[in-house]
Short mmCIF file of C-alpha atoms and ligand atoms in Angstrom, two decimals:
data_model
loop_
_atom_site.label_atom_id
_atom_site.label_comp_id
_atom_site.label_asym_id
_atom_site.label_seq_id
_atom_site.Cartn_x
_atom_site.Cartn_y
_atom_site.Cartn_z
CA UNK A 167 91.29 138.54 -153.82
CA UNK A 168 92.41 138.41 -157.65
CA UNK A 169 92.65 142.05 -159.17
CA UNK A 170 90.86 142.69 -162.09
CA UNK A 171 89.50 138.88 -162.12
CA UNK A 172 90.42 137.47 -164.98
CA UNK A 173 93.01 134.89 -163.23
CA UNK A 174 96.44 137.02 -164.30
CA UNK A 175 96.54 139.18 -161.25
CA UNK A 176 97.10 142.07 -164.11
CA UNK A 177 93.16 142.67 -164.62
CA UNK A 178 92.37 144.22 -168.35
CA UNK A 179 92.57 147.76 -167.23
CA UNK A 180 96.38 147.83 -166.83
CA UNK A 181 96.95 145.51 -169.77
CA UNK A 182 94.58 147.66 -172.03
CA UNK A 183 97.44 150.15 -170.77
CA UNK A 184 100.19 148.47 -171.23
CA UNK A 185 98.90 147.49 -174.92
CA UNK A 186 98.37 151.26 -175.60
CA UNK A 187 101.30 152.59 -173.83
CA UNK A 188 103.72 150.50 -175.85
CA UNK A 189 104.73 152.11 -179.09
CA UNK A 190 103.46 151.16 -182.03
CA UNK A 191 106.90 149.63 -183.78
CA UNK A 192 107.80 146.12 -185.27
CA UNK A 193 110.45 145.54 -182.13
CA UNK A 194 107.90 146.92 -179.09
CA UNK A 195 104.79 144.38 -180.22
CA UNK A 196 107.87 141.93 -180.51
CA UNK A 197 107.92 142.79 -176.86
CA UNK A 198 105.23 142.14 -176.12
CA UNK A 199 104.28 139.70 -177.99
CA UNK A 200 106.95 138.03 -175.29
CA UNK A 201 105.34 139.44 -172.26
CA UNK A 202 101.59 138.49 -173.11
CA UNK A 203 103.71 134.72 -174.55
CA UNK A 204 105.18 134.82 -170.42
CA UNK A 205 102.30 135.25 -169.71
CA UNK A 206 100.77 132.86 -170.85
CA UNK A 207 103.21 130.37 -169.35
CA UNK A 208 103.35 131.69 -165.98
CA UNK A 209 99.86 130.86 -166.12
CA UNK A 210 100.87 126.99 -166.94
CA UNK A 211 103.68 126.51 -165.21
CA UNK A 212 103.62 124.97 -161.15
CA UNK A 213 105.39 127.26 -159.75
CA UNK A 214 108.88 126.77 -159.25
CA UNK A 215 109.87 129.77 -156.96
CA UNK A 216 112.90 129.99 -159.39
CA UNK A 217 114.53 133.92 -159.09
CA UNK A 218 116.92 132.72 -161.63
CA UNK A 219 117.07 134.73 -164.90
CA UNK A 220 115.61 132.00 -166.95
CA UNK A 221 116.13 131.76 -171.56
CA UNK A 222 113.44 132.45 -172.00
CA UNK A 223 112.55 136.33 -169.80
CA UNK A 224 110.76 138.87 -171.52
CA UNK A 225 113.96 141.06 -170.87
CA UNK A 226 113.00 145.38 -170.81
CA UNK A 227 111.07 146.94 -172.87
CA UNK A 228 112.08 148.78 -175.72
CA UNK A 229 111.72 152.76 -174.53
CA UNK A 230 111.33 152.24 -171.40
CA UNK A 231 113.69 154.00 -168.92
CA UNK A 232 111.47 152.31 -166.01
CA UNK A 233 110.62 148.94 -165.80
CA UNK A 234 109.19 146.76 -163.19
CA UNK A 235 108.23 143.67 -164.17
CA UNK A 236 106.26 140.28 -162.67
CA UNK A 237 108.19 141.39 -159.21
CA UNK A 238 107.76 139.55 -156.23
CA UNK A 239 108.60 140.43 -152.69
CA UNK A 240 107.92 139.62 -149.26
CA UNK A 241 108.60 140.62 -146.00
CA UNK A 242 110.14 136.90 -143.81
CA UNK A 243 107.09 135.24 -145.23
CA UNK A 244 104.79 138.04 -145.98
CA UNK A 245 104.45 138.87 -149.24
CA UNK A 246 103.59 142.27 -150.02
CA UNK A 247 104.21 142.89 -154.07
CA UNK A 248 102.78 140.12 -156.42
CA UNK A 249 103.20 139.95 -159.87
CA UNK A 250 103.30 144.22 -160.77
CA UNK A 251 104.72 145.29 -163.67
CA UNK A 252 104.77 148.42 -165.25
CA UNK A 253 106.49 151.16 -167.07
CA UNK A 254 107.26 154.15 -167.37
CA UNK A 255 108.83 155.74 -170.55
CA UNK A 256 111.19 159.55 -170.61
CA UNK A 257 109.61 161.82 -169.49
CA UNK A 258 106.03 160.12 -168.81
CA UNK A 259 105.13 160.47 -164.83
CA UNK A 260 103.61 157.90 -163.21
CA UNK A 261 101.27 158.29 -159.98
CA UNK A 262 101.29 154.98 -157.26
CA UNK A 263 98.39 155.10 -155.13
CA UNK A 264 96.95 152.83 -153.05
CA UNK A 265 96.01 152.22 -149.20
CA UNK A 266 98.39 152.71 -146.52
CA UNK A 267 100.66 149.78 -146.68
CA UNK A 268 99.97 147.85 -150.19
CA UNK A 269 104.05 148.50 -150.56
CA UNK A 270 104.09 152.33 -152.25
CA UNK A 271 107.65 153.41 -150.55
CA UNK A 272 109.03 149.76 -151.29
CA UNK A 273 108.01 150.01 -154.87
CA UNK A 274 110.34 152.85 -154.61
CA UNK A 275 113.26 151.09 -153.10
CA UNK A 276 113.17 148.00 -155.16
CA UNK A 277 113.55 151.21 -157.99
CA UNK A 278 116.06 152.39 -155.77
CA UNK A 279 118.29 148.92 -155.80
CA UNK A 280 117.69 149.65 -152.11
CA UNK A 281 114.99 146.10 -152.14
CA UNK A 282 115.80 142.76 -154.57
CA UNK A 283 112.60 141.06 -155.53
CA UNK A 284 112.32 137.67 -154.81
CA UNK A 285 111.34 136.83 -157.61
CA UNK A 286 110.77 139.48 -161.60
CA UNK A 287 113.19 142.50 -162.41
CA UNK A 288 113.53 145.64 -162.48
CA UNK A 289 115.09 147.42 -165.44
CA UNK A 290 117.09 151.04 -166.14
CA UNK A 291 117.10 151.72 -169.54
CA UNK A 292 116.76 148.16 -170.40
CA UNK A 293 120.16 147.40 -167.57
CA UNK A 294 118.95 144.44 -165.16
CA UNK A 295 119.76 146.63 -161.96
CA UNK A 296 118.60 143.53 -159.29
CA UNK A 297 122.17 141.77 -160.41
CA UNK A 298 124.25 144.33 -159.77
CA UNK A 299 127.43 144.74 -157.13
CA UNK A 300 127.68 147.91 -155.05
CA UNK A 301 129.16 150.28 -156.88
CA UNK A 302 127.59 149.16 -160.03
CA UNK A 303 124.45 149.86 -158.09
CA UNK A 304 125.20 153.42 -156.40
CA UNK A 305 126.09 153.86 -160.44
CA UNK A 306 122.93 153.34 -161.39
CA UNK A 307 121.60 155.26 -158.43
CA UNK A 308 123.68 158.60 -159.32
CA UNK A 309 121.21 158.99 -162.21
CA UNK A 310 118.28 159.17 -160.23
CA UNK A 311 116.88 161.61 -157.20
CA UNK A 312 114.85 160.87 -155.10
CA UNK A 313 112.65 163.18 -152.74
CA UNK A 314 111.76 161.48 -149.14
CA UNK A 315 108.81 161.67 -147.28
CA UNK A 316 108.36 164.45 -145.19
CA UNK A 317 111.64 166.24 -146.81
CA UNK A 318 113.85 165.03 -144.64
CA UNK A 319 116.35 167.42 -145.07
CA UNK A 320 119.61 167.11 -142.98
CA UNK A 321 118.61 169.27 -139.75
CA UNK A 322 122.12 170.70 -138.44
CA UNK A 323 123.41 172.35 -142.09
CA UNK A 324 122.11 174.44 -143.85
CA UNK A 325 119.78 175.05 -147.61
CA UNK A 326 123.23 175.65 -149.16
CA UNK A 327 124.71 172.40 -147.42
CA UNK A 328 121.56 170.13 -148.22
CA UNK A 329 121.54 171.04 -152.00
CA UNK A 330 125.33 170.30 -151.66
CA UNK A 331 125.00 167.34 -150.37
CA UNK A 332 125.29 165.32 -154.21
CA UNK A 333 127.64 166.79 -155.59
CA UNK A 334 130.06 166.22 -152.60
CA UNK A 335 129.31 163.03 -152.53
CA UNK A 336 129.13 162.14 -156.37
CA UNK A 337 131.32 164.39 -157.93
CA UNK A 338 134.64 166.86 -157.57
CA UNK A 339 132.99 170.06 -158.49
CA UNK A 340 135.57 173.06 -157.19
CA UNK A 341 133.12 175.49 -154.18
CA UNK A 342 132.57 177.70 -156.91
CA UNK A 343 131.39 175.25 -159.48
CA UNK A 344 128.96 173.94 -156.95
CA UNK A 345 128.17 177.05 -155.24
CA UNK A 346 126.41 177.95 -159.11
CA UNK A 347 124.58 174.56 -159.06
CA UNK A 348 123.38 174.89 -155.59
CA UNK A 349 121.61 178.35 -156.62
CA UNK A 350 120.63 176.60 -159.97
CA UNK A 351 118.95 174.44 -158.64
CA UNK A 352 116.92 176.76 -155.86
CA UNK A 353 116.16 179.55 -158.42
CA UNK A 354 114.08 175.72 -160.41
CA UNK A 355 112.36 175.45 -157.84
CA UNK A 356 111.23 179.39 -156.72
CA UNK A 357 113.38 179.76 -153.86
CA UNK A 358 115.23 182.83 -153.76
CA UNK A 359 118.91 181.43 -152.86
CA UNK A 360 120.57 184.68 -151.31
CA UNK A 361 117.27 184.41 -148.90
CA UNK A 362 116.98 181.02 -148.02
CA UNK A 363 120.91 179.61 -148.13
CA UNK A 364 122.00 180.28 -145.14
CA UNK A 365 118.55 178.89 -143.42
CA UNK A 366 118.38 175.93 -140.93
CA UNK A 367 115.33 173.61 -142.49
CA UNK A 368 113.42 173.73 -139.23
CA UNK A 369 113.16 178.47 -139.96
CA UNK A 370 111.35 176.77 -143.49
CA UNK A 371 108.01 176.47 -143.85
CA UNK A 372 106.33 173.02 -145.21
CA UNK A 373 106.35 173.92 -148.80
CA UNK A 374 109.76 175.28 -148.39
CA UNK A 375 111.32 172.33 -146.88
CA UNK A 376 109.75 170.14 -149.79
CA UNK A 377 111.18 172.29 -152.61
CA UNK A 378 114.13 172.00 -150.91
CA UNK A 379 113.83 168.59 -150.75
CA UNK A 380 113.26 169.13 -154.75
CA UNK A 381 116.21 170.89 -155.22
CA UNK A 382 118.66 168.36 -153.47
CA UNK A 383 117.29 164.93 -154.59
CA UNK A 384 118.05 167.08 -159.04
CA UNK A 385 121.47 168.46 -157.93
CA UNK A 386 122.97 165.60 -160.24
CA UNK A 387 120.70 166.93 -162.90
CA UNK A 388 118.68 163.58 -162.95
CA UNK A 389 117.42 161.50 -165.35
CA UNK A 390 115.25 159.61 -163.10
CA UNK A 391 113.00 161.30 -160.38
CA UNK A 392 111.04 159.19 -157.74
CA UNK A 393 109.22 161.06 -155.08
CA UNK A 394 107.00 159.70 -151.55
CA UNK A 395 104.14 161.78 -151.10
CA UNK A 396 105.95 165.41 -151.88
CA UNK A 397 102.41 167.00 -150.94
CA UNK A 398 101.43 164.84 -147.70
CA UNK A 399 100.86 167.45 -145.10
CA UNK A 400 100.84 170.81 -147.22
CA UNK A 401 97.67 173.03 -147.45
CA UNK A 402 96.15 173.13 -151.23
CA UNK A 403 98.06 176.18 -151.79
CA UNK A 404 101.53 174.46 -151.73
CA UNK A 405 99.95 171.17 -152.63
CA UNK A 406 99.05 173.04 -156.28
CA UNK A 407 102.82 174.50 -156.03
CA UNK A 408 104.08 171.67 -155.22
CA UNK A 409 102.85 169.61 -158.39
CA UNK A 410 103.20 172.74 -161.19
CA UNK A 411 107.14 172.59 -159.69
CA UNK A 412 106.99 168.20 -160.64
CA UNK A 413 105.04 168.80 -163.45
CA UNK A 414 107.66 171.91 -164.48
CA UNK A 415 110.74 168.91 -164.47
CA UNK A 416 108.59 166.19 -166.78
CA UNK A 417 107.71 169.44 -168.89
CA UNK A 418 111.13 171.42 -169.28
CA UNK A 419 114.05 168.55 -168.26
CA UNK A 420 112.34 166.04 -169.17
CA UNK A 421 112.84 163.94 -166.25
CA UNK A 422 111.06 160.81 -165.30
CA UNK A 423 109.45 160.42 -162.46
CA UNK A 424 106.95 158.03 -160.08
CA UNK A 425 104.67 159.57 -157.73
CA UNK A 426 103.17 158.04 -155.16
CA UNK A 427 101.04 160.31 -153.74
CA UNK A 428 98.27 160.31 -151.88
CA UNK A 429 96.68 163.24 -153.29
CA UNK A 430 94.91 162.86 -156.12
CA UNK A 431 93.89 166.12 -157.34
CA UNK A 432 97.65 166.65 -158.16
CA UNK A 433 97.74 163.18 -159.60
CA UNK A 434 95.06 164.11 -162.17
CA UNK A 435 97.30 166.61 -162.75
CA UNK A 436 100.67 165.29 -163.55
CA UNK A 437 100.35 161.98 -164.02
CA UNK A 438 100.60 160.34 -167.56
CA UNK A 439 99.40 156.85 -165.80
CA UNK A 440 98.00 156.22 -162.20
CA UNK A 441 98.79 152.28 -161.11
CA UNK A 442 96.67 151.45 -158.12
CA UNK A 443 98.27 149.07 -155.58
CA UNK A 444 95.88 146.76 -154.15
CA UNK A 445 96.17 143.54 -152.42
CA UNK A 446 99.05 143.18 -153.34
CA UNK A 447 98.69 144.03 -157.28
CA UNK A 448 98.39 146.55 -159.57
CA UNK A 449 94.77 146.57 -159.50
CA UNK A 450 93.67 149.40 -162.51
CA UNK A 451 97.54 151.20 -165.08
CA UNK A 452 95.74 153.69 -166.28
CA UNK A 453 95.58 157.14 -167.33
CA UNK A 454 93.72 159.17 -164.97
CA UNK A 455 90.67 160.05 -166.90
CA UNK A 456 90.66 155.59 -167.20
CA UNK A 457 90.62 155.14 -163.70
CA UNK A 458 88.08 158.42 -163.02
CA UNK A 459 86.19 156.76 -165.82
CA UNK A 460 86.96 152.49 -164.09
CA UNK A 461 83.52 150.59 -163.51
CA UNK A 462 85.86 148.74 -161.46
CA UNK A 463 84.44 148.98 -158.58
CA UNK A 464 87.57 149.13 -156.03
CA UNK A 465 88.69 151.85 -157.84
CA UNK A 466 85.46 153.66 -157.57
CA UNK A 467 85.18 153.25 -153.48
CA UNK A 468 89.22 154.01 -153.79
CA UNK A 469 88.79 157.49 -155.89
CA UNK A 470 85.34 158.73 -153.75
CA UNK A 471 87.17 158.48 -150.98
CA UNK A 472 89.12 161.12 -151.88
N1 ATP B 132 111.79 146.22 -144.18
C1 ATP B 132 110.81 145.53 -143.63
N2 ATP B 132 110.56 144.56 -143.22
C2 ATP B 132 110.08 144.01 -142.89
N3 ATP B 132 108.62 144.02 -143.45
C3 ATP B 132 107.97 145.80 -143.85
C4 ATP B 132 109.95 147.01 -144.56
N4 ATP B 132 109.18 147.64 -145.17
C5 ATP B 132 108.06 147.12 -145.53
N5 ATP B 132 107.25 146.32 -144.37
C6 ATP B 132 105.98 146.35 -144.62
O1 ATP B 132 105.72 146.16 -146.35
C7 ATP B 132 104.66 146.99 -145.88
C8 ATP B 132 104.50 147.04 -147.32
O2 ATP B 132 104.92 149.05 -146.53
P1 ATP B 132 105.62 149.91 -147.20
O3 ATP B 132 105.83 151.30 -146.70
O4 ATP B 132 106.14 149.74 -148.86
O5 ATP B 132 103.60 150.70 -147.22
P2 ATP B 132 103.14 152.39 -148.07
O6 ATP B 132 102.59 151.37 -149.14
O7 ATP B 132 104.27 152.61 -148.54
O8 ATP B 132 102.60 152.66 -146.88
P3 ATP B 132 102.17 153.98 -146.51
O9 ATP B 132 101.01 154.84 -147.98
O10 ATP B 132 101.88 154.04 -145.48
O11 ATP B 132 102.88 154.63 -146.64
C9 ATP B 132 103.75 147.36 -145.11
O12 ATP B 132 103.61 146.11 -143.98
C10 ATP B 132 105.19 147.28 -144.43
O13 ATP B 132 105.18 146.95 -142.69
MG1 MG B 133 105.45 154.60 -147.52
#
């Protein structure tokens, strides 16, 4: 099935949203035109399976902090993502939703450069990260914080050591500087450092573990936060607390975020835009309000399932 039914696989909603989200300056207009031209060119072209950058590649969109451009990715001979494009500007939160197995976690791994696309480009602040060396990729990754599904804390380490971990890995702070940072991050996620620092993850509630996971991800003051189902398995009140926390990072620190979520209520509260993955493609891209008003039957059925 082709998303949007317009033959481009992008869906009219996706293109409308991209057009609306682009800054209204000449450079951006030029960038969009180039992307539109690239779409037309691709429609006309025979599939070349060429994964090398070409001189006429559209290139990064002005002002985008994270951009996926026409990503194709398969595992073995099984295609997972086809022609997936979306972008996030500074301070925006993009929610990625979709049925199980549609490639949401895979999308995060592409942004972290844990995976490379078969075709297409991933840009971070305009830098193409696909061809970076391992060391260069680490430099880019240091600017990102990742909150793994199920918090994924180190079970044998205390809360203090968990949050200190990225600081020990990536900085040469003295111990007193590390402690000050750890305390600051725990306070940001509304945990009392003196109460929790010496506890083990197993001694915490699910919601507290998620908060420690967020504190650890933000230890290095990343400009980008990636969350893989940060509220799954939590009760509604704790879900609301975690959602507020993600919004606080967005509001107070202007962090650009991608949140994979199954929780449509928290998506509606926190997302600047929602990207719906279905049939390997972006089926819809737009604001939560536009998603609710969409007359796409799939989107309505998807929302009705919550
Ligand atoms: N390393 C891998 N090797 C082979 N197949 C993989 C690999 N990683 C993911 N897949 C497959 O790719 C598809 C997409 O996986 P992904 O984890 O991105 O889905 P998801 O949308 O995050 O699903 P869920 O909502 O269940 O977490 C799945 O069918 C999965 O089995
Ligand atoms: Mg997943």
